[in-house]
Amino acid sequence: LSCLRTNTFMIIFYSNTKNSKYGVQTFDFENKTSSNTSLNLKIKGEKYVESINYNNKIHILTITKRTSDLNIYILDKNFLPEKKTISLKQLEYQNPSDRHHTINAYYLLLSDAGGLSSPIIDITKIESGNPNSIEITSNENKLYQFKYKIIFSFDYSNKETRICSINLDTFTSVIKIFDKPSKHEKNFEYSNSYIFNNKLFQIASSNKKMKFTVLDLTTEKLIREYSFTNEDNSIPFKNSPILEKGKSFYGSSKQKILEIEKPSKFIKRNSGGHLGISAYKINNDYIVALGGAVYFASSYRFTAGVGEGFNPNGTVGFSSPLTIKHNPTLYGYNGYSNISSISINCLFDENFEHIKGEVPKNVFDKVSEFEEALNKPKAVNLFLHNNYLHYAYFDRNDRIYKLYKFKN
């Protein structure tokens, strides 16, 4: 679920599939040993949300059922938890279809996938700065970490984005609401947002028009707005063809790539929802991806793992059922390279003026090219450390676990 790394050791926090039991696996690189510790963490009446690292401590986030109380468990050096509770009551709003029912933070975080009998938390942890795929960013609920803050963003409304910022030093929260491009226009049914470099990127679409905006989160002022309609012959601010990428059916090993010429088809393909927007920088320029996730009748969402796993008995192995449920960098890379989407890439300067030219290759492109040259790598992992993207895999020929780094 989460991982701490230094030059001499690595600590992996994990759970069982029901998130009812937790443990940590410690790897000592100097002494070439490892150990496994079960955690005495009882979260009865709470739902596990996510885990993050801050100040070399694992922070476990839960939500108290049917409330707006967010709990943060901080593990000390002996892995004993200290609990902090933060009220997110400002997020609550009246259910528009039932004036006697209030939608609280717990219900905001739930997914319909689990049903009434077994509700599950639906949140995507974003590694901001990575070239995250549209499939990853199309989720309505996202969690970001920026230095000493974590930020929840909620895009359940087509009119506004709600942002909840939590200070991990003071355990205080600030909640702000930002209007979407669709706030004052009719017929915009789909929308989403993305946070990067203290900017809020928002996208909205109808079956005739698509618009995206960039806001400064400090000044809360609009920086730039771009739009196009299904009557336009081209999208003047795009720097790539309109590409539909992905697998045509479950189990297919072949990825299809279709090029779409008309903006009207791009808008039509994205009229079913699952809109997404993402942004990252190369040198001083912004690359913004716009589009939507494409789902087929038998498609599925995957859970990224570290590979075949780690043996909890003290050695690294490749047959244990213990796996990392969510590595956001690996998840983002898998989504970038494998998941169906239709999107365009756009290039802007620091003032978000459009720049003509070809979008440069990003770090995921470089990793993908490197991976294609390998002989079916096993136990693949991908993670950020000291501003480098590290690609790790087990080389079956040399019987060695190898690690390569790429400039992010």
mmCIF file of C-alpha atoms in Angstrom:
data_model
loop_
_atom_site.group_PDB
_atom_site.id
_atom_site.type_symbol
_atom_site.label_atom_id
_atom_site.label_comp_id
_atom_site.label_asym_id
_atom_site.label_seq_id
_atom_site.Cartn_x
_atom_site.Cartn_y
_atom_site.Cartn_z
ATOM 1 C CA LEU A 1 0.000 0.000 0.000
ATOM 2 C CA SER A 2 2.895 2.349 0.689
ATOM 3 C CA CYS A 3 6.666 2.343 0.766
ATOM 4 C CA LEU A 4 9.475 4.206 2.528
ATOM 5 C CA ARG A 5 12.947 4.198 0.975
ATOM 6 C CA THR A 6 16.394 5.423 2.024
ATOM 7 C CA ASN A 7 19.851 4.455 0.838
ATOM 8 C CA THR A 8 20.117 1.712 3.460
ATOM 9 C CA PHE A 9 16.633 0.295 3.924
ATOM 10 C CA MET A 10 13.131 0.022 2.498
ATOM 11 C CA ILE A 11 9.867 -0.432 4.413
ATOM 12 C CA ILE A 12 6.713 -1.665 2.682
ATOM 13 C CA PHE A 13 3.330 -1.238 4.300
ATOM 14 C CA TYR A 14 0.749 -3.803 3.135
ATOM 15 C CA SER A 15 -2.643 -5.268 3.971
ATOM 16 C CA ASN A 16 -4.809 -8.248 3.131
ATOM 17 C CA THR A 17 -7.439 -7.894 0.403
ATOM 18 C CA LYS A 18 -10.141 -6.964 2.931
ATOM 19 C CA ASN A 19 -8.023 -4.225 4.525
ATOM 20 C CA SER A 20 -8.652 -5.822 7.905
ATOM 21 C CA LYS A 21 -5.063 -6.850 8.728
ATOM 22 C CA TYR A 22 -1.905 -4.828 8.206
ATOM 23 C CA GLY A 23 1.831 -5.366 8.330
ATOM 24 C CA VAL A 24 5.210 -3.949 7.342
ATOM 25 C CA GLN A 25 8.072 -5.634 5.534
ATOM 26 C CA THR A 26 11.522 -4.160 6.238
ATOM 27 C CA PHE A 27 14.500 -4.669 3.913
ATOM 28 C CA ASP A 28 17.962 -3.865 5.300
ATOM 29 C CA PHE A 29 20.245 -3.374 2.295
ATOM 30 C CA GLU A 30 23.454 -3.061 4.324
ATOM 31 C CA ASN A 31 22.986 -6.349 6.177
ATOM 32 C CA LYS A 32 21.029 -7.994 3.339
ATOM 33 C CA THR A 33 18.219 -9.099 5.638
ATOM 34 C CA SER A 34 14.507 -8.533 5.882
ATOM 35 C CA SER A 35 11.849 -8.847 8.564
ATOM 36 C CA ASN A 36 8.091 -8.861 8.747
ATOM 37 C CA THR A 37 5.990 -7.163 11.465
ATOM 38 C CA SER A 38 2.239 -7.414 11.994
ATOM 39 C CA LEU A 39 0.592 -4.145 13.005
ATOM 40 C CA ASN A 40 -1.780 -3.808 15.921
ATOM 41 C CA LEU A 41 -4.053 -1.516 13.940
ATOM 42 C CA LYS A 42 -7.759 -1.783 14.683
ATOM 43 C CA ILE A 43 -10.034 0.331 12.499
ATOM 44 C CA LYS A 44 -13.425 -1.085 13.429
ATOM 45 C CA GLY A 45 -16.158 1.254 12.294
ATOM 46 C CA GLU A 46 -13.793 2.871 9.775
ATOM 47 C CA LYS A 47 -12.922 2.345 6.119
ATOM 48 C CA TYR A 48 -9.368 2.350 4.835
ATOM 49 C CA VAL A 49 -8.849 5.206 2.344
ATOM 50 C CA GLU A 50 -5.125 5.381 1.442
ATOM 51 C CA SER A 51 -1.613 5.565 2.849
ATOM 52 C CA ILE A 52 1.077 8.174 2.269
ATOM 53 C CA ASN A 53 4.637 8.910 3.376
ATOM 54 C CA TYR A 54 5.625 12.084 5.183
ATOM 55 C CA ASN A 55 8.758 12.849 7.224
ATOM 56 C CA ASN A 56 9.836 9.216 6.848
ATOM 57 C CA LYS A 57 6.682 8.027 8.566
ATOM 58 C CA ILE A 58 3.802 6.071 7.124
ATOM 59 C CA HIS A 59 0.448 7.850 7.477
ATOM 60 C CA ILE A 60 -2.632 5.645 7.159
ATOM 61 C CA LEU A 61 -5.870 7.412 6.193
ATOM 62 C CA THR A 62 -9.313 6.081 7.141
ATOM 63 C CA ILE A 63 -12.829 7.519 7.182
ATOM 64 C CA THR A 64 -15.280 6.808 9.997
ATOM 65 C CA LYS A 65 -18.338 5.157 8.480
ATOM 66 C CA ARG A 66 -21.312 7.409 7.710
ATOM 67 C CA THR A 67 -19.491 10.533 8.962
ATOM 68 C CA SER A 68 -17.107 13.235 7.737
ATOM 69 C CA ASP A 69 -14.369 12.305 10.219
ATOM 70 C CA LEU A 70 -11.072 11.569 8.505
ATOM 71 C CA ASN A 71 -8.598 9.628 10.665
ATOM 72 C CA ILE A 72 -4.832 9.665 10.191
ATOM 73 C CA TYR A 73 -2.712 6.986 11.889
ATOM 74 C CA ILE A 74 0.993 7.919 12.063
ATOM 75 C CA LEU A 75 3.345 4.977 12.599
ATOM 76 C CA ASP A 76 6.360 5.674 14.819
ATOM 77 C CA LYS A 77 9.753 3.931 14.523
ATOM 78 C CA ASN A 78 8.334 0.892 16.323
ATOM 79 C CA PHE A 79 5.288 0.904 14.003
ATOM 80 C CA LEU A 80 2.940 1.900 16.817
ATOM 81 C CA PRO A 81 0.090 4.126 15.553
ATOM 82 C CA GLU A 82 -0.812 7.592 16.827
ATOM 83 C CA LYS A 83 -4.302 8.661 15.765
ATOM 84 C CA LYS A 84 -5.395 12.122 14.609
ATOM 85 C CA THR A 85 -8.978 12.922 13.590
ATOM 86 C CA ILE A 86 -9.936 15.781 11.268
ATOM 87 C CA SER A 87 -13.512 16.892 10.631
ATOM 88 C CA LEU A 88 -14.381 17.399 6.957
ATOM 89 C CA LYS A 89 -17.896 18.580 7.733
ATOM 90 C CA GLN A 90 -17.493 21.530 5.370
ATOM 91 C CA LEU A 91 -17.620 19.044 2.500
ATOM 92 C CA GLU A 92 -21.155 18.008 3.375
ATOM 93 C CA TYR A 93 -24.122 19.041 1.273
ATOM 94 C CA GLN A 94 -27.810 18.195 1.087
ATOM 95 C CA ASN A 95 -28.771 15.324 -1.160
ATOM 96 C CA PRO A 96 -30.603 16.968 -4.094
ATOM 97 C CA SER A 97 -32.945 13.993 -4.411
ATOM 98 C CA ASP A 98 -33.647 13.664 -0.678
ATOM 99 C CA ARG A 99 -33.817 16.792 1.490
ATOM 100 C CA HIS A 100 -33.683 14.658 4.654
ATOM 101 C CA HIS A 101 -30.350 13.091 3.705
ATOM 102 C CA THR A 102 -26.934 14.775 3.881
ATOM 103 C CA ILE A 103 -24.056 13.631 1.690
ATOM 104 C CA ASN A 104 -20.988 13.492 3.925
ATOM 105 C CA ALA A 105 -17.318 12.761 3.248
ATOM 106 C CA TYR A 106 -17.813 9.022 3.745
ATOM 107 C CA TYR A 107 -20.422 8.835 0.987
ATOM 108 C CA LEU A 108 -18.334 11.054 -1.283
ATOM 109 C CA LEU A 109 -15.507 8.524 -1.108
ATOM 110 C CA LEU A 110 -17.660 5.475 -1.798
ATOM 111 C CA SER A 111 -17.982 3.633 -5.073
ATOM 112 C CA ASP A 112 -21.170 2.006 -6.354
ATOM 113 C CA ALA A 113 -19.143 -1.038 -7.384
ATOM 114 C CA GLY A 114 -19.361 -2.742 -4.012
ATOM 115 C CA GLY A 115 -23.138 -2.423 -3.658
ATOM 116 C CA LEU A 116 -25.048 -1.631 -0.503
ATOM 117 C CA SER A 117 -23.891 -4.762 1.309
ATOM 118 C CA SER A 118 -20.171 -4.181 0.752
ATOM 119 C CA PRO A 119 -19.372 -0.549 -0.100
ATOM 120 C CA ILE A 120 -15.815 0.188 -1.181
ATOM 121 C CA ILE A 121 -13.734 3.347 -1.152
ATOM 122 C CA ASP A 122 -13.120 4.861 -4.583
ATOM 123 C CA ILE A 123 -10.070 7.134 -4.650
ATOM 124 C CA THR A 124 -7.155 7.426 -7.086
ATOM 125 C CA LYS A 125 -3.793 8.409 -5.622
ATOM 126 C CA ILE A 126 -1.987 10.654 -8.074
ATOM 127 C CA GLU A 127 1.779 10.976 -8.372
ATOM 128 C CA SER A 128 1.670 14.536 -9.660
ATOM 129 C CA GLY A 129 4.300 15.376 -12.237
ATOM 130 C CA ASN A 130 4.162 11.976 -13.896
ATOM 131 C CA PRO A 131 2.639 11.856 -17.396
ATOM 132 C CA ASN A 132 -0.441 10.157 -15.965
ATOM 133 C CA SER A 133 -2.839 8.615 -18.442
ATOM 134 C CA ILE A 134 -6.385 9.815 -19.047
ATOM 135 C CA GLU A 135 -7.713 6.512 -17.674
ATOM 136 C CA ILE A 136 -5.979 7.244 -14.377
ATOM 137 C CA THR A 137 -7.092 10.862 -14.141
ATOM 138 C CA SER A 138 -10.684 10.214 -15.253
ATOM 139 C CA ASN A 139 -11.646 9.144 -11.723
ATOM 140 C CA GLU A 140 -13.842 11.751 -10.000
ATOM 141 C CA ASN A 141 -12.073 11.358 -6.618
ATOM 142 C CA LYS A 142 -8.337 11.954 -6.414
ATOM 143 C CA LEU A 143 -5.707 12.230 -3.706
ATOM 144 C CA TYR A 144 -2.501 14.235 -4.152
ATOM 145 C CA GLN A 145 0.473 14.837 -1.882
ATOM 146 C CA PHE A 146 2.482 18.062 -2.129
ATOM 147 C CA LYS A 147 5.270 18.362 0.471
ATOM 148 C CA TYR A 148 3.508 18.759 3.842
ATOM 149 C CA LYS A 149 -0.031 18.727 2.409
ATOM 150 C CA ILE A 150 -2.424 16.172 1.050
ATOM 151 C CA ILE A 151 -5.245 17.313 -1.194
ATOM 152 C CA PHE A 152 -8.511 15.562 -1.968
ATOM 153 C CA SER A 153 -10.359 16.697 -5.080
ATOM 154 C CA PHE A 154 -13.995 15.807 -5.788
ATOM 155 C CA ASP A 155 -15.582 16.172 -9.218
ATOM 156 C CA TYR A 156 -18.993 14.602 -8.645
ATOM 157 C CA SER A 157 -20.609 17.892 -9.689
ATOM 158 C CA ASN A 158 -20.548 19.165 -13.266
ATOM 159 C CA LYS A 159 -20.611 22.725 -11.960
ATOM 160 C CA GLU A 160 -17.739 22.783 -9.487
ATOM 161 C CA THR A 161 -14.611 21.102 -8.147
ATOM 162 C CA ARG A 162 -14.312 20.749 -4.383
ATOM 163 C CA ILE A 163 -10.797 20.704 -2.967
ATOM 164 C CA CYS A 164 -9.908 19.683 0.574
ATOM 165 C CA SER A 165 -6.347 20.520 1.653
ATOM 166 C CA ILE A 166 -4.960 18.931 4.845
ATOM 167 C CA ASN A 167 -1.798 20.132 6.580
ATOM 168 C CA LEU A 168 0.156 17.116 7.891
ATOM 169 C CA ASP A 169 2.013 19.235 10.459
ATOM 170 C CA THR A 170 -1.001 20.940 12.056
ATOM 171 C CA PHE A 171 -3.731 18.452 11.040
ATOM 172 C CA THR A 172 -6.003 21.262 9.948
ATOM 173 C CA SER A 173 -8.071 21.363 6.786
ATOM 174 C CA VAL A 174 -9.113 24.020 4.282
ATOM 175 C CA ILE A 175 -11.941 23.389 1.837
ATOM 176 C CA LYS A 176 -12.453 25.486 -1.292
ATOM 177 C CA ILE A 177 -14.897 25.318 -4.191
ATOM 178 C CA PHE A 178 -13.925 26.264 -7.748
ATOM 179 C CA ASP A 179 -16.392 26.816 -10.576
ATOM 180 C CA LYS A 180 -15.965 24.626 -13.628
ATOM 181 C CA PRO A 181 -16.055 25.825 -17.255
ATOM 182 C CA SER A 182 -19.557 24.362 -17.397
ATOM 183 C CA LYS A 183 -20.857 26.430 -14.456
ATOM 184 C CA HIS A 184 -22.544 29.108 -16.551
ATOM 185 C CA GLU A 185 -23.150 27.222 -19.807
ATOM 186 C CA LYS A 186 -25.944 24.820 -20.632
ATOM 187 C CA ASN A 187 -25.721 21.205 -21.824
ATOM 188 C CA PHE A 188 -22.283 20.451 -20.361
ATOM 189 C CA GLU A 189 -22.825 16.996 -18.873
ATOM 190 C CA TYR A 190 -19.279 15.736 -18.271
ATOM 191 C CA SER A 191 -16.334 17.254 -16.450
ATOM 192 C CA ASN A 192 -13.215 16.591 -14.396
ATOM 193 C CA SER A 193 -10.084 18.243 -13.007
ATOM 194 C CA TYR A 194 -6.388 17.758 -12.268
ATOM 195 C CA ILE A 195 -3.945 19.523 -9.952
ATOM 196 C CA PHE A 196 -0.332 20.176 -10.873
ATOM 197 C CA ASN A 197 2.248 22.841 -9.983
ATOM 198 C CA ASN A 198 -0.265 24.802 -7.900
ATOM 199 C CA LYS A 199 -2.581 25.011 -10.904
ATOM 200 C CA LEU A 200 -6.095 23.621 -11.257
ATOM 201 C CA PHE A 201 -6.787 22.201 -14.715
ATOM 202 C CA GLN A 202 -10.496 21.675 -15.450
ATOM 203 C CA ILE A 203 -12.250 20.127 -18.432
ATOM 204 C CA ALA A 204 -15.925 20.060 -19.404
ATOM 205 C CA SER A 205 -17.750 18.719 -22.435
ATOM 206 C CA SER A 206 -21.170 18.485 -24.038
ATOM 207 C CA ASN A 207 -21.982 16.589 -27.219
ATOM 208 C CA LYS A 208 -21.159 19.749 -29.179
ATOM 209 C CA LYS A 209 -18.364 21.532 -27.344
ATOM 210 C CA MET A 210 -15.300 20.889 -25.189
ATOM 211 C CA LYS A 211 -13.571 23.448 -22.996
ATOM 212 C CA PHE A 212 -10.673 23.444 -20.577
ATOM 213 C CA THR A 213 -9.359 26.082 -18.187
ATOM 214 C CA VAL A 214 -6.278 26.692 -16.032
ATOM 215 C CA LEU A 215 -6.594 28.465 -12.662
ATOM 216 C CA ASP A 216 -3.966 29.621 -10.216
ATOM 217 C CA LEU A 217 -4.728 28.003 -6.851
ATOM 218 C CA THR A 218 -2.971 30.763 -4.914
ATOM 219 C CA THR A 219 -4.719 33.750 -6.464
ATOM 220 C CA GLU A 220 -7.800 31.715 -7.484
ATOM 221 C CA LYS A 221 -7.783 33.601 -10.789
ATOM 222 C CA LEU A 222 -8.295 32.211 -14.275
ATOM 223 C CA ILE A 223 -5.034 31.988 -16.237
ATOM 224 C CA ARG A 224 -6.266 30.714 -19.602
ATOM 225 C CA GLU A 225 -9.281 29.167 -21.319
ATOM 226 C CA TYR A 226 -9.438 27.093 -24.518
ATOM 227 C CA SER A 227 -12.403 25.556 -26.337
ATOM 228 C CA PHE A 228 -13.528 24.021 -29.617
ATOM 229 C CA THR A 229 -16.811 22.735 -31.069
ATOM 230 C CA ASN A 230 -17.926 19.845 -33.259
ATOM 231 C CA GLU A 231 -18.260 22.310 -36.147
ATOM 232 C CA ASP A 232 -14.566 23.207 -36.119
ATOM 233 C CA ASN A 233 -12.377 21.661 -38.788
ATOM 234 C CA SER A 234 -9.449 21.339 -36.406
ATOM 235 C CA ILE A 235 -8.382 21.856 -32.794
ATOM 236 C CA PRO A 236 -6.041 24.863 -33.001
ATOM 237 C CA PHE A 237 -4.178 24.190 -29.732
ATOM 238 C CA LYS A 238 -3.404 20.486 -30.143
ATOM 239 C CA ASN A 239 0.117 19.235 -30.877
ATOM 240 C CA SER A 240 -0.666 15.630 -31.638
ATOM 241 C CA PRO A 241 -3.157 13.682 -33.722
ATOM 242 C CA ILE A 242 -6.389 12.605 -32.030
ATOM 243 C CA LEU A 243 -5.494 9.058 -31.032
ATOM 244 C CA GLU A 244 -7.671 6.277 -29.710
ATOM 245 C CA LYS A 245 -5.415 3.761 -28.008
ATOM 246 C CA GLY A 246 -6.143 0.529 -26.185
ATOM 247 C CA LYS A 247 -7.093 -3.098 -26.338
ATOM 248 C CA SER A 248 -10.241 -3.964 -28.213
ATOM 249 C CA PHE A 249 -11.367 -6.704 -25.825
ATOM 250 C CA TYR A 250 -10.450 -8.415 -22.557
ATOM 251 C CA GLY A 251 -7.484 -10.709 -22.908
ATOM 252 C CA SER A 252 -6.224 -9.134 -26.117
ATOM 253 C CA SER A 253 -2.448 -8.782 -26.169
ATOM 254 C CA LYS A 254 -2.472 -6.452 -29.137
ATOM 255 C CA GLN A 255 -2.971 -2.743 -28.661
ATOM 256 C CA LYS A 256 -4.802 -0.865 -31.383
ATOM 257 C CA ILE A 257 -4.114 2.755 -32.267
ATOM 258 C CA LEU A 258 -6.615 4.662 -34.376
ATOM 259 C CA GLU A 259 -6.160 8.193 -35.642
ATOM 260 C CA ILE A 260 -9.269 10.350 -35.718
ATOM 261 C CA GLU A 261 -9.356 13.397 -37.944
ATOM 262 C CA LYS A 262 -12.428 15.444 -37.034
ATOM 263 C CA PRO A 263 -13.001 17.233 -33.701
ATOM 264 C CA SER A 264 -16.673 16.228 -33.935
ATOM 265 C CA LYS A 265 -15.719 12.555 -33.618
ATOM 266 C CA PHE A 266 -13.397 13.339 -30.721
ATOM 267 C CA ILE A 267 -16.244 15.081 -28.880
ATOM 268 C CA LYS A 268 -18.706 12.322 -29.744
ATOM 269 C CA ARG A 269 -16.347 9.574 -28.532
ATOM 270 C CA ASN A 270 -16.032 11.421 -25.198
ATOM 271 C CA SER A 271 -19.758 12.126 -24.805
ATOM 272 C CA GLY A 272 -20.241 9.067 -22.610
ATOM 273 C CA GLY A 273 -18.428 10.537 -19.629
ATOM 274 C CA HIS A 274 -15.125 9.406 -18.031
ATOM 275 C CA LEU A 275 -13.471 12.657 -19.081
ATOM 276 C CA GLY A 276 -9.919 13.216 -17.941
ATOM 277 C CA ILE A 277 -7.232 15.865 -18.018
ATOM 278 C CA SER A 278 -3.604 15.684 -16.911
ATOM 279 C CA ALA A 279 -0.535 17.902 -17.030
ATOM 280 C CA TYR A 280 3.225 17.681 -16.521
ATOM 281 C CA LYS A 281 6.298 19.712 -17.448
ATOM 282 C CA ILE A 282 9.308 19.069 -19.635
ATOM 283 C CA ASN A 283 11.895 21.787 -19.169
ATOM 284 C CA ASN A 284 9.799 24.975 -18.865
ATOM 285 C CA ASP A 285 6.854 23.888 -20.996
ATOM 286 C CA TYR A 286 3.548 22.311 -19.982
ATOM 287 C CA ILE A 287 2.157 19.252 -21.726
ATOM 288 C CA VAL A 288 -1.598 18.923 -21.206
ATOM 289 C CA ALA A 289 -3.514 15.781 -22.200
ATOM 290 C CA LEU A 290 -7.271 16.021 -22.816
ATOM 291 C CA GLY A 291 -9.732 13.257 -23.532
ATOM 292 C CA GLY A 292 -11.560 10.393 -21.952
ATOM 293 C CA ALA A 293 -11.293 6.764 -20.936
ATOM 294 C CA VAL A 294 -12.790 4.248 -23.303
ATOM 295 C CA TYR A 295 -14.570 1.244 -21.795
ATOM 296 C CA PHE A 296 -15.645 -1.896 -23.588
ATOM 297 C CA ALA A 297 -18.392 -4.251 -22.458
ATOM 298 C CA SER A 298 -15.923 -6.692 -20.927
ATOM 299 C CA SER A 299 -13.199 -4.261 -19.942
ATOM 300 C CA TYR A 300 -11.760 -4.184 -16.442
ATOM 301 C CA ARG A 301 -9.783 -1.991 -14.120
ATOM 302 C CA PHE A 302 -6.533 -3.414 -12.879
ATOM 303 C CA THR A 303 -4.749 -3.101 -9.581
ATOM 304 C CA ALA A 304 -1.065 -2.428 -9.968
ATOM 305 C CA GLY A 305 1.329 -4.716 -8.109
ATOM 306 C CA VAL A 306 4.991 -4.880 -7.377
ATOM 307 C CA GLY A 307 5.285 -8.136 -9.331
ATOM 308 C CA GLU A 308 4.891 -11.629 -7.948
ATOM 309 C CA GLY A 309 5.546 -10.332 -4.470
ATOM 310 C CA PHE A 310 7.814 -10.582 -1.465
ATOM 311 C CA ASN A 311 8.236 -13.516 0.816
ATOM 312 C CA PRO A 312 7.225 -12.433 4.353
ATOM 313 C CA ASN A 313 9.539 -15.010 5.925
ATOM 314 C CA GLY A 314 12.627 -12.851 5.549
ATOM 315 C CA THR A 315 13.845 -13.234 1.962
ATOM 316 C CA VAL A 316 12.950 -11.708 -1.359
ATOM 317 C CA GLY A 317 11.047 -14.192 -3.483
ATOM 318 C CA PHE A 318 8.694 -14.509 -6.414
ATOM 319 C CA SER A 319 5.865 -16.777 -5.300
ATOM 320 C CA SER A 320 4.359 -15.118 -2.248
ATOM 321 C CA PRO A 321 0.738 -13.870 -2.309
ATOM 322 C CA LEU A 322 1.856 -10.690 -0.576
ATOM 323 C CA THR A 323 1.595 -7.831 -3.089
ATOM 324 C CA ILE A 324 1.550 -4.066 -3.102
ATOM 325 C CA LYS A 325 -1.982 -3.035 -3.939
ATOM 326 C CA HIS A 326 -1.235 0.459 -5.171
ATOM 327 C CA ASN A 327 1.989 1.994 -6.370
ATOM 328 C CA PRO A 328 0.810 5.239 -8.042
ATOM 329 C CA THR A 329 3.880 5.531 -10.273
ATOM 330 C CA LEU A 330 3.581 1.945 -11.546
ATOM 331 C CA TYR A 331 -0.202 2.333 -11.790
ATOM 332 C CA GLY A 332 0.217 5.533 -13.791
ATOM 333 C CA TYR A 333 2.758 3.905 -16.105
ATOM 334 C CA ASN A 334 0.579 0.828 -16.711
ATOM 335 C CA GLY A 335 -2.363 3.086 -17.421
ATOM 336 C CA TYR A 336 -0.206 5.205 -19.726
ATOM 337 C CA SER A 337 0.922 2.225 -21.767
ATOM 338 C CA ASN A 338 -1.958 -0.246 -21.595
ATOM 339 C CA ILE A 339 -5.386 1.267 -20.980
ATOM 340 C CA SER A 340 -7.912 2.331 -23.607
ATOM 341 C CA SER A 341 -8.322 6.073 -24.084
ATOM 342 C CA ILE A 342 -8.941 8.755 -26.672
ATOM 343 C CA SER A 343 -6.935 11.914 -26.235
ATOM 344 C CA ILE A 344 -4.851 14.761 -27.598
ATOM 345 C CA ASN A 345 -1.621 16.295 -26.306
ATOM 346 C CA CYS A 346 -1.151 20.057 -26.157
ATOM 347 C CA LEU A 347 1.987 22.128 -25.581
ATOM 348 C CA PHE A 348 2.017 25.450 -23.709
ATOM 349 C CA ASP A 349 4.586 27.865 -22.338
ATOM 350 C CA GLU A 350 4.674 28.997 -18.699
ATOM 351 C CA ASN A 351 1.930 31.549 -19.408
ATOM 352 C CA PHE A 352 -0.160 28.862 -21.094
ATOM 353 C CA GLU A 353 0.178 30.376 -24.520
ATOM 354 C CA HIS A 354 0.015 27.620 -27.106
ATOM 355 C CA ILE A 355 3.333 26.540 -28.653
ATOM 356 C CA LYS A 356 3.471 24.932 -32.077
ATOM 357 C CA GLY A 357 5.638 21.912 -32.622
ATOM 358 C CA GLU A 358 6.028 18.307 -31.578
ATOM 359 C CA VAL A 359 5.499 17.211 -28.000
ATOM 360 C CA PRO A 360 8.838 15.873 -26.649
ATOM 361 C CA LYS A 361 9.091 12.337 -25.357
ATOM 362 C CA ASN A 362 8.343 11.994 -21.663
ATOM 363 C CA VAL A 363 9.922 9.658 -19.141
ATOM 364 C CA PHE A 364 7.175 7.027 -19.541
ATOM 365 C CA ASP A 365 7.871 6.960 -23.290
ATOM 366 C CA LYS A 366 11.545 6.323 -22.557
ATOM 367 C CA VAL A 367 10.768 3.567 -20.044
ATOM 368 C CA SER A 368 8.334 1.953 -22.480
ATOM 369 C CA GLU A 369 10.975 1.855 -25.230
ATOM 370 C CA PHE A 370 13.476 0.376 -22.774
ATOM 371 C CA GLU A 371 10.977 -2.245 -21.614
ATOM 372 C CA GLU A 372 10.145 -3.335 -25.162
ATOM 373 C CA ALA A 373 13.773 -4.377 -25.648
ATOM 374 C CA LEU A 374 13.721 -6.656 -22.591
ATOM 375 C CA ASN A 375 12.999 -10.378 -22.644
ATOM 376 C CA LYS A 376 9.656 -10.572 -20.814
ATOM 377 C CA PRO A 377 10.755 -8.908 -17.555
ATOM 378 C CA LYS A 378 9.335 -10.346 -14.329
ATOM 379 C CA ALA A 379 8.530 -8.734 -10.972
ATOM 380 C CA VAL A 380 8.468 -5.264 -12.521
ATOM 381 C CA ASN A 381 8.331 -2.231 -10.263
ATOM 382 C CA LEU A 382 8.510 1.475 -11.015
ATOM 383 C CA PHE A 383 9.003 4.236 -8.440
ATOM 384 C CA LEU A 384 10.231 7.787 -7.972
ATOM 385 C CA HIS A 385 13.290 8.528 -5.831
ATOM 386 C CA ASN A 386 15.490 11.666 -5.741
ATOM 387 C CA ASN A 387 13.887 13.050 -8.919
ATOM 388 C CA TYR A 388 14.659 9.894 -10.872
ATOM 389 C CA LEU A 389 12.226 7.284 -12.106
ATOM 390 C CA HIS A 390 13.552 3.836 -11.188
ATOM 391 C CA TYR A 391 12.617 0.771 -13.217
ATOM 392 C CA ALA A 392 13.272 -2.562 -11.507
ATOM 393 C CA TYR A 393 12.795 -6.080 -12.830
ATOM 394 C CA PHE A 394 13.999 -9.657 -12.446
ATOM 395 C CA ASP A 395 16.227 -10.734 -15.323
ATOM 396 C CA ARG A 396 15.427 -14.384 -15.911
ATOM 397 C CA ASN A 397 18.597 -15.018 -17.932
ATOM 398 C CA ASP A 398 21.057 -13.540 -15.444
ATOM 399 C CA ARG A 399 18.936 -14.509 -12.404
ATOM 400 C CA ILE A 400 19.485 -10.997 -11.036
ATOM 401 C CA TYR A 401 17.049 -8.329 -9.917
ATOM 402 C CA LYS A 402 18.142 -5.209 -11.835
ATOM 403 C CA LEU A 403 17.489 -1.526 -11.267
ATOM 404 C CA TYR A 404 17.724 1.272 -13.837
ATOM 405 C CA LYS A 405 17.067 4.962 -13.381
ATOM 406 C CA PHE A 406 15.637 7.524 -15.782
ATOM 407 C CA LYS A 407 15.639 11.296 -15.463
ATOM 408 C CA ASN A 408 12.048 12.334 -14.690
#
